């Protein structure tokens, strides 16, 4: 009865409102008469002109007479302000319609010819280049050869197992070309900035033996600022080089390690756009091989960023002929890299749009996400776990478990979960199993194998922990609740040791525990 009453009230209010609007419109039409146009004079006295009031042609004017200021009513000649007359509709018609010339085709394009037509500008897109705004001057002594050698060594040692976009041959080529080419010098700047900000201890002063810097983090800032200044002044080309894409990717990585999420996304999108414009047929064999790896790194970064921050994606598997196959090679770094690429390959545009609620389907069958789930589950079967380095194992296992949580949250939103489901991944308590698997997979890994991945791996652990907290607070737990809380405490302890954990994410996690699960003792 309440619903019917509310519907009746809504109908009554709608009808009453419509009748009121109709009555008001009818009454206004019947009673309102056109307002007479106020007479205007060509010349106003100085007082009325100053007050911006209506005047008359008589001197003294009526306003000054009523004010008792007849003597002050000056009749000095004031130049009339003539407003331009509005053109008549016929004149507008003749202006818009070009004259018809007998025997000629009347074009619909009546746009005026552009100005500066005599400038010697390129007309072909292939020859277009932007003009560098100012000349870029390198800071003397900012990037000594010893720093380049050390950072290159640290990159191959710590980062190359998960980001194999450089080779010793390519770095040697950059060093040789850096003397005369600004782009090659800038790539080395970005490489060293990334190593200083993400790999080295921020409070240490290792680079102090080569350059005056308070800490590794401060020196990384100097290198990043120099790379940004160079990036602003480099010439833009319609066909970007591999060096230019590498530079923008390193700038993105630096911003990501500094928690600059908006700037990181900006440069990530720029790197993806530049890569789409790359012409693979103009590359040599080494550059083509590195471009193939860079494609997968950009695809993984963009899709991971899109899932974490609900962003769109641009790079597709078949873009520019790249991505048709996984990177080839038997080196251990490429073995783990193929597994990482397999984790994200199935997360295409349709999945991201569904996750970001860009499309709102009426109903999806319960098995619509089975193919994506299977691709995530079997991605790590491309190689034997014994072939993986600790840094690769940490990144792969955490990323896989994080993607399972993302998929579980999507199924929850779509209403695909049920405690009677035979698939554990489609039950409400599934995050507890994920947390248990995470604790088992990472307990024996050294902490530095996780720290090297930066804040990205911290955010993934944070998402998993938040899902576990929500389940413990709202879902009756079949397994031992103490064991689930122990896994949660382990994840929190792990977050405290990772980049951004103690400064940002632990306080957010503790606040979530206090608000959602106050009965849990947060040790």
Short mmCIF file of C-alpha atoms in Angstrom, two decimals:
data_model
loop_
_atom_site.label_atom_id
_atom_site.label_comp_id
_atom_site.label_asym_id
_atom_site.label_seq_id
_atom_site.Cartn_x
_atom_site.Cartn_y
_atom_site.Cartn_z
CA UNK A 1 0.00 0.00 0.00
CA UNK A 2 2.88 2.33 0.69
CA UNK A 3 4.32 1.89 -2.79
CA UNK A 4 0.90 2.45 -4.37
CA UNK A 5 0.41 5.52 -2.21
CA UNK A 6 3.77 6.94 -3.27
CA UNK A 7 3.00 6.26 -6.92
CA UNK A 8 -0.40 7.96 -6.57
CA UNK A 9 1.21 10.96 -4.90
CA UNK A 10 3.81 11.16 -7.61
CA UNK A 11 1.10 11.04 -10.28
CA UNK A 12 -0.94 13.71 -8.51
CA UNK A 13 2.08 15.98 -8.14
CA UNK A 14 3.02 15.46 -11.79
CA UNK A 15 -0.49 16.30 -13.02
CA UNK A 16 -0.76 19.26 -10.68
CA UNK A 17 2.57 20.57 -11.84
CA UNK A 18 1.63 20.20 -15.49
CA UNK A 19 -1.71 21.98 -14.93
CA UNK A 20 0.02 24.78 -13.02
CA UNK A 21 2.55 25.28 -15.80
CA UNK A 22 -0.24 25.29 -18.40
CA UNK A 23 -2.28 27.82 -16.41
CA UNK A 24 0.70 30.09 -15.93
CA UNK A 25 1.55 30.00 -19.62
CA UNK A 26 -2.08 30.79 -20.59
CA UNK A 27 -2.35 33.64 -18.12
CA UNK A 28 0.91 35.19 -19.22
CA UNK A 29 -0.17 35.00 -22.85
CA UNK A 30 -3.48 36.69 -22.08
CA UNK A 31 -2.37 39.50 -19.75
CA UNK A 32 1.14 40.48 -20.75
CA UNK A 33 1.27 43.23 -23.37
CA UNK A 34 4.35 44.20 -25.35
CA UNK A 35 6.50 46.77 -23.58
CA UNK A 36 6.84 50.10 -25.34
CA UNK A 37 10.28 50.88 -26.61
CA UNK A 38 12.00 53.69 -24.71
CA UNK A 39 12.71 56.77 -26.76
CA UNK A 40 16.39 57.48 -27.26
CA UNK A 41 18.06 60.82 -27.85
CA UNK A 42 21.11 61.49 -29.91
CA UNK A 43 22.77 63.69 -27.28
CA UNK A 44 22.49 63.52 -23.48
CA UNK A 45 23.64 66.17 -21.06
CA UNK A 46 26.81 65.60 -19.15
CA UNK A 47 25.02 64.83 -15.84
CA UNK A 48 22.64 62.25 -17.33
CA UNK A 49 25.49 60.77 -19.29
CA UNK A 50 27.58 60.42 -16.15
CA UNK A 51 24.65 58.86 -14.25
CA UNK A 52 23.76 56.73 -17.27
CA UNK A 53 20.14 57.87 -17.04
CA UNK A 54 17.61 58.76 -19.71
CA UNK A 55 17.78 62.33 -20.99
CA UNK A 56 15.72 64.50 -23.35
CA UNK A 57 16.44 66.82 -26.25
CA UNK A 58 15.39 69.93 -24.28
CA UNK A 59 17.94 72.03 -22.37
CA UNK A 60 17.73 72.03 -19.42
CA UNK A 61 16.42 68.47 -19.48
CA UNK A 62 13.55 67.28 -17.32
CA UNK A 63 15.79 65.24 -15.00
CA UNK A 64 17.99 68.23 -14.17
CA UNK A 65 14.90 70.46 -13.71
CA UNK A 66 13.36 68.05 -11.20
CA UNK A 67 16.69 67.93 -9.34
CA UNK A 68 16.94 71.73 -9.24
CA UNK A 69 20.16 71.74 -11.26
CA UNK A 70 19.02 73.67 -14.32
CA UNK A 71 22.19 75.70 -14.33
CA UNK A 72 24.37 72.60 -14.40
CA UNK A 73 22.59 71.00 -17.34
CA UNK A 74 25.22 71.46 -19.96
CA UNK A 75 24.17 71.26 -23.54
CA UNK A 76 27.67 70.74 -24.83
CA UNK A 77 27.84 68.76 -27.95
CA UNK A 78 28.42 65.12 -27.17
CA UNK A 79 29.21 62.93 -30.13
CA UNK A 80 26.40 60.49 -30.63
CA UNK A 81 27.24 56.83 -30.20
CA UNK A 82 25.88 55.16 -33.26
CA UNK A 83 25.56 51.40 -33.07
CA UNK A 84 26.03 49.48 -36.29
CA UNK A 85 22.81 48.46 -37.90
CA UNK A 86 22.10 44.78 -38.01
CA UNK A 87 22.18 43.47 -41.54
CA UNK A 88 18.90 42.45 -43.02
CA UNK A 89 18.09 38.79 -43.66
CA UNK A 90 18.40 39.42 -47.38
CA UNK A 91 21.89 40.82 -46.93
CA UNK A 92 22.88 37.82 -44.83
CA UNK A 93 21.54 35.49 -47.48
CA UNK A 94 23.60 37.18 -50.14
CA UNK A 95 26.69 37.11 -47.93
CA UNK A 96 26.44 33.38 -47.23
CA UNK A 97 25.64 32.35 -50.78
CA UNK A 98 28.58 32.65 -53.19
CA UNK A 99 27.85 34.18 -56.56
CA UNK A 100 26.95 31.71 -59.25
CA UNK A 101 29.28 31.75 -62.21
CA UNK A 102 27.81 30.38 -65.42
CA UNK A 103 29.53 27.21 -66.51
CA UNK A 104 31.38 26.78 -63.23
CA UNK A 105 30.86 24.34 -60.37
CA UNK A 106 29.63 26.08 -57.23
CA UNK A 107 31.70 24.77 -54.34
CA UNK A 108 30.22 24.39 -50.88
CA UNK A 109 33.52 25.36 -49.29
CA UNK A 110 33.31 29.11 -48.70
CA UNK A 111 36.11 29.25 -46.13
CA UNK A 112 38.44 32.17 -46.52
CA UNK A 113 41.94 31.30 -47.72
CA UNK A 114 44.36 30.76 -44.84
CA UNK A 115 46.82 33.43 -43.84
CA UNK A 116 50.59 33.06 -44.13
CA UNK A 117 50.28 30.88 -47.21
CA UNK A 118 53.74 31.89 -48.31
CA UNK A 119 55.44 30.25 -45.31
CA UNK A 120 57.69 27.37 -46.31
CA UNK A 121 55.95 24.69 -44.18
CA UNK A 122 55.91 20.96 -44.96
CA UNK A 123 52.64 19.72 -46.38
CA UNK A 124 53.24 15.97 -46.13
CA UNK A 125 52.65 14.23 -42.76
CA UNK A 126 55.75 12.14 -43.32
CA UNK A 127 57.92 15.24 -43.40
CA UNK A 128 56.32 17.01 -40.45
CA UNK A 129 58.49 17.90 -37.47
CA UNK A 130 57.80 20.35 -34.69
CA UNK A 131 60.24 23.12 -33.95
CA UNK A 132 62.20 22.73 -30.75
CA UNK A 133 61.27 25.61 -28.48
CA UNK A 134 64.71 26.41 -27.19
CA UNK A 135 68.10 24.86 -27.35
CA UNK A 136 68.77 22.35 -24.60
CA UNK A 137 72.06 22.80 -22.76
CA UNK A 138 73.41 19.89 -20.77
CA UNK A 139 74.50 20.45 -17.20
CA UNK A 140 78.21 19.86 -17.03
CA UNK A 141 79.19 16.94 -14.83
CA UNK A 142 75.62 15.86 -14.05
CA UNK A 143 75.96 12.44 -15.70
CA UNK A 144 79.56 11.19 -15.48
CA UNK A 145 80.51 8.01 -17.39
CA UNK A 146 80.98 6.16 -14.09
CA UNK A 147 77.34 6.79 -13.17
CA UNK A 148 76.14 5.54 -16.56
CA UNK A 149 78.21 2.36 -16.20
CA UNK A 150 76.99 1.71 -12.67
CA UNK A 151 73.31 2.35 -13.44
CA UNK A 152 73.48 0.15 -16.53
CA UNK A 153 74.94 -2.65 -14.45
CA UNK A 154 72.23 -2.22 -11.79
CA UNK A 155 69.50 -2.20 -14.41
CA UNK A 156 70.61 -5.52 -15.90
CA UNK A 157 71.03 -6.95 -12.42
CA UNK A 158 67.75 -5.86 -10.80
CA UNK A 159 65.26 -4.59 -13.40
CA UNK A 160 66.03 -6.46 -16.62
CA UNK A 161 64.47 -9.75 -15.38
CA UNK A 162 61.04 -8.08 -15.47
CA UNK A 163 61.69 -5.15 -17.88
CA UNK A 164 64.03 -6.61 -20.55
CA UNK A 165 63.89 -3.57 -22.85
CA UNK A 166 67.66 -2.94 -22.96
CA UNK A 167 70.67 -4.94 -24.07
CA UNK A 168 74.37 -4.25 -23.52
CA UNK A 169 74.72 -3.57 -27.27
CA UNK A 170 71.97 -0.95 -27.20
CA UNK A 171 73.43 0.76 -24.12
CA UNK A 172 76.86 0.83 -25.78
CA UNK A 173 75.24 2.45 -28.81
CA UNK A 174 73.60 5.07 -26.58
CA UNK A 175 76.92 5.92 -24.95
CA UNK A 176 78.61 6.34 -28.34
CA UNK A 177 75.81 8.51 -29.73
CA UNK A 178 75.23 10.55 -26.57
CA UNK A 179 78.16 12.83 -27.40
CA UNK A 180 76.43 14.24 -30.48
CA UNK A 181 72.76 13.19 -30.19
CA UNK A 182 70.47 14.72 -27.56
CA UNK A 183 67.95 11.85 -27.67
CA UNK A 184 70.56 9.23 -26.83
CA UNK A 185 71.84 11.38 -23.96
CA UNK A 186 68.29 11.80 -22.67
CA UNK A 187 67.65 8.05 -22.71
CA UNK A 188 70.71 7.58 -20.51
CA UNK A 189 69.37 10.32 -18.22
CA UNK A 190 66.04 8.51 -17.87
CA UNK A 191 67.73 5.15 -17.31
CA UNK A 192 69.94 6.48 -14.51
CA UNK A 193 67.05 8.42 -12.94
CA UNK A 194 64.93 5.27 -12.82
CA UNK A 195 67.72 3.25 -11.19
CA UNK A 196 68.45 5.98 -8.64
CA UNK A 197 64.77 6.38 -7.67
CA UNK A 198 63.55 2.78 -7.79
CA UNK A 199 66.51 0.47 -7.20
CA UNK A 200 68.87 2.27 -4.84
CA UNK A 201 68.23 3.07 -1.19
CA UNK A 202 66.78 6.61 -1.25
CA UNK A 203 68.62 7.68 1.93
CA UNK A 204 72.01 6.31 0.90
CA UNK A 205 74.69 8.43 -0.80
CA UNK A 206 76.29 6.05 -3.25
CA UNK A 207 76.37 8.59 -6.07
CA UNK A 208 78.08 11.10 -3.78
CA UNK A 209 81.45 9.71 -4.84
CA UNK A 210 80.77 10.85 -8.41
CA UNK A 211 78.62 13.96 -7.95
CA UNK A 212 77.56 16.31 -5.16
CA UNK A 213 74.18 15.07 -3.96
CA UNK A 214 72.58 14.76 -0.53
CA UNK A 215 71.18 11.30 -1.23
CA UNK A 216 70.36 8.87 -4.00
CA UNK A 217 66.79 10.18 -4.06
CA UNK A 218 68.00 13.79 -4.44
CA UNK A 219 70.30 12.80 -7.30
CA UNK A 220 67.46 10.90 -8.94
CA UNK A 221 65.37 14.08 -8.74
CA UNK A 222 68.13 16.05 -10.47
CA UNK A 223 68.34 13.51 -13.26
CA UNK A 224 64.56 13.45 -13.67
CA UNK A 225 64.36 17.25 -13.86
CA UNK A 226 67.11 17.25 -16.48
CA UNK A 227 65.28 14.55 -18.48
CA UNK A 228 62.02 16.52 -18.29
CA UNK A 229 63.75 19.71 -19.44
CA UNK A 230 65.31 17.86 -22.35
CA UNK A 231 61.98 16.23 -23.22
CA UNK A 232 60.31 19.65 -23.47
CA UNK A 233 62.89 20.91 -25.93
CA UNK A 234 63.39 17.88 -28.15
CA UNK A 235 62.05 17.98 -31.67
CA UNK A 236 58.81 16.06 -32.24
CA UNK A 237 58.65 13.85 -35.33
CA UNK A 238 55.72 12.18 -37.03
CA UNK A 239 57.73 8.94 -37.05
CA UNK A 240 59.22 8.65 -33.54
CA UNK A 241 62.45 6.82 -32.95
CA UNK A 242 62.93 4.03 -30.45
CA UNK A 243 65.04 6.39 -28.34
CA UNK A 244 62.16 8.87 -27.96
CA UNK A 245 59.77 6.15 -26.78
CA UNK A 246 62.37 4.81 -24.34
CA UNK A 247 62.87 8.28 -22.86
CA UNK A 248 59.16 8.83 -22.22
CA UNK A 249 58.81 5.34 -20.71
CA UNK A 250 61.66 6.00 -18.26
CA UNK A 251 60.03 9.32 -17.27
CA UNK A 252 56.79 7.43 -16.65
CA UNK A 253 58.61 4.87 -14.50
CA UNK A 254 60.24 7.63 -12.43
CA UNK A 255 56.91 9.34 -11.76
CA UNK A 256 55.32 6.00 -10.83
CA UNK A 257 58.08 5.28 -8.31
CA UNK A 258 57.50 8.74 -6.78
CA UNK A 259 53.72 8.18 -6.36
CA UNK A 260 52.95 10.81 -9.02
CA UNK A 261 50.02 8.84 -10.41
CA UNK A 262 48.57 11.56 -12.66
CA UNK A 263 51.92 12.47 -14.18
CA UNK A 264 52.76 8.79 -14.57
CA UNK A 265 49.54 8.18 -16.48
CA UNK A 266 50.21 11.23 -18.67
CA UNK A 267 53.64 10.01 -19.75
CA UNK A 268 52.44 6.41 -20.07
CA UNK A 269 49.80 7.55 -22.56
CA UNK A 270 52.41 9.59 -24.42
CA UNK A 271 54.75 6.59 -24.63
CA UNK A 272 51.93 4.42 -25.96
CA UNK A 273 50.97 7.06 -28.54
CA UNK A 274 54.56 7.41 -29.71
CA UNK A 275 54.93 3.65 -29.98
CA UNK A 276 51.83 3.38 -32.17
CA UNK A 277 53.49 5.83 -34.58
CA UNK A 278 56.73 3.84 -34.75
CA UNK A 279 57.52 2.32 -38.15
CA UNK A 280 58.95 -1.19 -37.58
CA UNK A 281 60.06 -1.55 -41.20
CA UNK A 282 62.57 1.27 -40.73
CA UNK A 283 64.35 -0.46 -37.80
CA UNK A 284 67.38 -2.67 -37.77
CA UNK A 285 67.23 -6.13 -36.24
CA UNK A 286 68.34 -5.06 -32.75
CA UNK A 287 65.92 -2.14 -32.58
CA UNK A 288 63.06 -4.30 -33.85
CA UNK A 289 63.76 -6.90 -31.15
CA UNK A 290 63.83 -4.26 -28.41
CA UNK A 291 60.69 -2.62 -29.79
CA UNK A 292 58.90 -5.98 -29.56
CA UNK A 293 59.82 -6.24 -25.88
CA UNK A 294 58.92 -2.60 -25.25
CA UNK A 295 55.49 -3.26 -26.77
CA UNK A 296 54.74 -5.88 -24.14
CA UNK A 297 56.11 -3.72 -21.32
CA UNK A 298 53.86 -0.84 -22.39
CA UNK A 299 50.86 -3.17 -22.77
CA UNK A 300 51.40 -4.64 -19.29
CA UNK A 301 51.93 -1.21 -17.74
CA UNK A 302 48.90 0.34 -19.43
CA UNK A 303 46.52 -2.49 -18.56
CA UNK A 304 47.78 -2.74 -15.01
CA UNK A 305 47.32 1.01 -14.61
CA UNK A 306 43.87 0.80 -16.20
CA UNK A 307 42.74 -1.90 -13.75
CA UNK A 308 44.17 -0.17 -10.69
CA UNK A 309 42.95 3.36 -11.47
CA UNK A 310 40.00 2.65 -13.81
CA UNK A 311 41.64 4.12 -16.91
CA UNK A 312 41.07 3.34 -20.60
CA UNK A 313 43.58 1.45 -22.72
CA UNK A 314 44.90 2.19 -26.20
CA UNK A 315 47.56 -0.36 -27.11
CA UNK A 316 46.25 -3.50 -28.78
CA UNK A 317 47.99 -6.80 -29.42
CA UNK A 318 48.10 -6.34 -33.20
CA UNK A 319 49.16 -2.69 -33.26
CA UNK A 320 51.93 -1.95 -35.75
CA UNK A 321 52.58 -5.62 -36.32
CA UNK A 322 53.96 -5.97 -32.77
CA UNK A 323 52.57 -8.38 -30.22
CA UNK A 324 51.60 -11.10 -32.67
CA UNK A 325 53.81 -13.48 -30.70
CA UNK A 326 55.56 -13.50 -27.36
CA UNK A 327 59.22 -12.42 -27.17
CA UNK A 328 61.47 -15.24 -28.26
CA UNK A 329 64.68 -16.34 -26.59
CA UNK A 330 65.90 -18.82 -24.03
CA UNK A 331 67.38 -16.33 -21.60
CA UNK A 332 65.91 -16.63 -18.10
CA UNK A 333 64.69 -13.02 -18.17
CA UNK A 334 62.61 -13.66 -21.28
CA UNK A 335 61.15 -16.86 -19.81
CA UNK A 336 59.60 -14.95 -16.93
CA UNK A 337 58.69 -12.06 -19.19
CA UNK A 338 56.60 -14.34 -21.41
CA UNK A 339 54.64 -15.45 -18.33
CA UNK A 340 53.98 -11.84 -17.35
CA UNK A 341 52.81 -11.00 -20.86
CA UNK A 342 50.49 -14.03 -20.83
CA UNK A 343 48.83 -12.75 -17.64
CA UNK A 344 47.70 -9.52 -19.33
CA UNK A 345 47.16 -10.60 -22.92
CA UNK A 346 43.55 -11.72 -22.38
CA UNK A 347 42.56 -8.51 -20.56
CA UNK A 348 41.47 -6.75 -23.74
CA UNK A 349 39.36 -3.65 -24.37
CA UNK A 350 36.04 -5.42 -23.73
CA UNK A 351 37.19 -6.64 -20.31
CA UNK A 352 38.56 -3.21 -19.32
CA UNK A 353 35.36 -1.46 -20.44
CA UNK A 354 33.28 -3.95 -18.44
CA UNK A 355 35.52 -3.50 -15.40
CA UNK A 356 35.41 0.31 -15.66
CA UNK A 357 31.64 0.22 -16.21
CA UNK A 358 32.00 1.91 -19.58
CA UNK A 359 29.34 -0.50 -20.83
CA UNK A 360 26.38 -1.58 -18.73
CA UNK A 361 25.15 -4.96 -20.00
CA UNK A 362 21.63 -6.03 -19.12
CA UNK A 363 22.80 -9.49 -18.12
CA UNK A 364 25.88 -11.59 -18.63
CA UNK A 365 25.94 -15.38 -18.44
CA UNK A 366 27.79 -16.78 -15.46
CA UNK A 367 30.40 -18.40 -17.69
CA UNK A 368 31.20 -15.20 -19.61
CA UNK A 369 34.44 -14.64 -17.68
CA UNK A 370 35.60 -18.25 -17.61
CA UNK A 371 37.98 -17.76 -20.53
CA UNK A 372 39.67 -14.78 -18.87
CA UNK A 373 39.97 -16.67 -15.60
CA UNK A 374 41.52 -19.69 -17.31
CA UNK A 375 44.07 -17.49 -19.10
CA UNK A 376 45.12 -15.96 -15.77
CA UNK A 377 45.37 -19.34 -14.06
CA UNK A 378 47.48 -21.06 -16.74
CA UNK A 379 49.72 -18.06 -17.53
CA UNK A 380 52.48 -19.28 -15.22
CA UNK A 381 52.55 -22.71 -16.82
CA UNK A 382 54.56 -21.42 -19.78
CA UNK A 383 57.78 -22.19 -17.92
CA UNK A 384 58.97 -24.31 -15.06
CA UNK A 385 59.10 -22.35 -11.77
CA UNK A 386 62.72 -23.45 -11.30
CA UNK A 387 63.69 -21.28 -14.27
CA UNK A 388 62.44 -18.12 -12.59
CA UNK A 389 64.55 -15.70 -10.58
CA UNK A 390 63.28 -14.55 -7.16
CA UNK A 391 62.38 -11.12 -8.54
CA UNK A 392 60.37 -12.76 -11.31
CA UNK A 393 58.63 -15.21 -8.97
CA UNK A 394 57.61 -12.41 -6.60
CA UNK A 395 56.21 -10.21 -9.35
CA UNK A 396 54.44 -13.04 -11.17
CA UNK A 397 52.80 -14.65 -8.16
CA UNK A 398 51.61 -11.38 -6.62
CA UNK A 399 50.31 -10.13 -9.95
CA UNK A 400 48.47 -13.37 -10.68
CA UNK A 401 46.79 -13.42 -7.27
CA UNK A 402 45.91 -9.73 -7.60
CA UNK A 403 44.24 -10.34 -10.96
CA UNK A 404 42.23 -13.16 -9.40
CA UNK A 405 40.95 -10.71 -6.79
CA UNK A 406 40.10 -8.18 -9.52
CA UNK A 407 38.15 -10.84 -11.41
CA UNK A 408 36.41 -11.96 -8.20
CA UNK A 409 35.32 -8.37 -7.46
CA UNK A 410 33.91 -8.08 -10.99
CA UNK A 411 31.95 -11.31 -10.55
CA UNK A 412 30.65 -10.00 -7.23
CA UNK A 413 29.39 -6.85 -8.92
CA UNK A 414 27.73 -8.85 -11.69
CA UNK A 415 26.02 -11.19 -9.22
CA UNK A 416 27.91 -14.32 -10.27
CA UNK A 417 28.91 -15.45 -6.76
CA UNK A 418 27.24 -18.12 -4.70
CA UNK A 419 28.31 -20.21 -1.72
CA UNK A 420 26.83 -23.27 -3.42
CA UNK A 421 29.02 -22.84 -6.51
CA UNK A 422 31.38 -25.72 -7.22
CA UNK A 423 34.12 -23.27 -8.32
CA UNK A 424 35.83 -21.80 -5.28
CA UNK A 425 36.65 -18.65 -7.27
CA UNK A 426 32.89 -17.96 -7.56
CA UNK A 427 32.23 -18.11 -3.81
CA UNK A 428 32.15 -15.24 -1.34
CA UNK A 429 35.07 -16.48 0.76
CA UNK A 430 37.52 -16.87 -2.18
CA UNK A 431 39.81 -13.92 -1.14
CA UNK A 432 40.73 -15.91 1.98
CA UNK A 433 42.13 -18.68 -0.24
CA UNK A 434 44.03 -16.08 -2.26
CA UNK A 435 45.57 -14.64 0.92
CA UNK A 436 46.62 -18.11 2.03
CA UNK A 437 48.22 -18.82 -1.36
CA UNK A 438 50.01 -15.46 -1.21
CA UNK A 439 51.49 -16.18 2.21
CA UNK A 440 52.63 -19.62 1.08
CA UNK A 441 54.19 -18.34 -2.19
CA UNK A 442 56.13 -15.40 -0.74
CA UNK A 443 57.36 -16.54 2.68
CA UNK A 444 60.63 -17.93 1.32
CA UNK A 445 61.36 -15.05 -1.08
CA UNK A 446 63.90 -12.40 -0.04
CA UNK A 447 62.32 -9.04 0.62
CA UNK A 448 64.52 -7.23 -1.91
CA UNK A 449 63.01 -9.39 -4.66
CA UNK A 450 59.72 -7.57 -3.98
CA UNK A 451 61.09 -4.13 -3.14
CA UNK A 452 62.67 -3.74 -6.57
CA UNK A 453 59.24 -3.65 -8.23
CA UNK A 454 58.41 -0.34 -6.59
CA UNK A 455 55.08 0.90 -5.35
CA UNK A 456 53.14 -1.13 -7.91
CA UNK A 457 53.52 -4.38 -5.99
CA UNK A 458 52.61 -2.59 -2.74
CA UNK A 459 49.32 -1.44 -4.26
CA UNK A 460 48.48 -4.97 -5.38
CA UNK A 461 49.06 -6.36 -1.90
CA UNK A 462 46.93 -3.55 -0.49
CA UNK A 463 44.02 -4.47 -2.79
CA UNK A 464 44.25 -8.13 -1.75
CA UNK A 465 44.31 -7.20 1.94
CA UNK A 466 41.25 -4.94 1.59
CA UNK A 467 39.30 -7.77 -0.07
CA UNK A 468 40.22 -10.11 2.79
CA UNK A 469 39.07 -7.56 5.37
CA UNK A 470 35.71 -7.13 3.65
CA UNK A 471 35.14 -10.90 3.55
CA UNK A 472 36.06 -11.38 7.22
CA UNK A 473 33.64 -8.63 8.19
CA UNK A 474 30.63 -9.71 6.12
CA UNK A 475 30.84 -13.40 5.17
CA UNK A 476 30.55 -16.36 7.53
CA UNK A 477 33.93 -18.06 7.34
CA UNK A 478 34.06 -21.83 6.93
CA UNK A 479 37.78 -22.08 7.61
CA UNK A 480 39.48 -21.06 10.81
CA UNK A 481 39.02 -17.34 11.29
CA UNK A 482 42.28 -17.17 13.25
CA UNK A 483 44.21 -18.58 10.27
CA UNK A 484 42.62 -15.99 7.96
CA UNK A 485 43.53 -13.16 10.34
CA UNK A 486 47.08 -14.49 10.53
CA UNK A 487 47.36 -14.31 6.74
CA UNK A 488 46.04 -10.76 6.84
CA UNK A 489 48.61 -9.77 9.46
CA UNK A 490 51.34 -11.33 7.33
CA UNK A 491 50.27 -9.27 4.30
CA UNK A 492 50.24 -6.11 6.40
CA UNK A 493 53.72 -6.87 7.72
CA UNK A 494 54.86 -7.39 4.12
CA UNK A 495 53.38 -4.05 3.04
CA UNK A 496 55.31 -2.27 5.79
CA UNK A 497 58.60 -3.39 4.23
CA UNK A 498 57.78 -2.33 0.66
CA UNK A 499 57.98 1.09 -1.03
CA UNK A 500 55.24 3.40 0.20
CA UNK A 501 54.05 0.87 2.76
CA UNK A 502 54.97 2.62 5.99
CA UNK A 503 54.28 6.13 4.65
CA UNK A 504 50.99 5.62 2.81
CA UNK A 505 49.38 2.21 2.58
CA UNK A 506 49.75 0.83 6.09
CA UNK A 507 47.85 3.75 7.61
CA UNK A 508 45.10 3.32 5.00
CA UNK A 509 44.92 -0.41 5.72
CA UNK A 510 44.82 0.11 9.47
CA UNK A 511 42.01 2.64 9.08
CA UNK A 512 40.07 0.16 6.95
CA UNK A 513 40.55 -2.55 9.60
CA UNK A 514 39.34 -0.26 12.39
CA UNK A 515 36.24 0.78 10.45
CA UNK A 516 35.31 -2.58 8.94
CA UNK A 517 36.72 -5.18 11.33
CA UNK A 518 37.06 -3.54 14.76
CA UNK A 519 37.04 -6.90 16.56
CA UNK A 520 40.36 -7.85 15.03
CA UNK A 521 43.43 -7.03 17.12
CA UNK A 522 45.79 -5.18 14.72
CA UNK A 523 49.23 -6.09 15.97
#
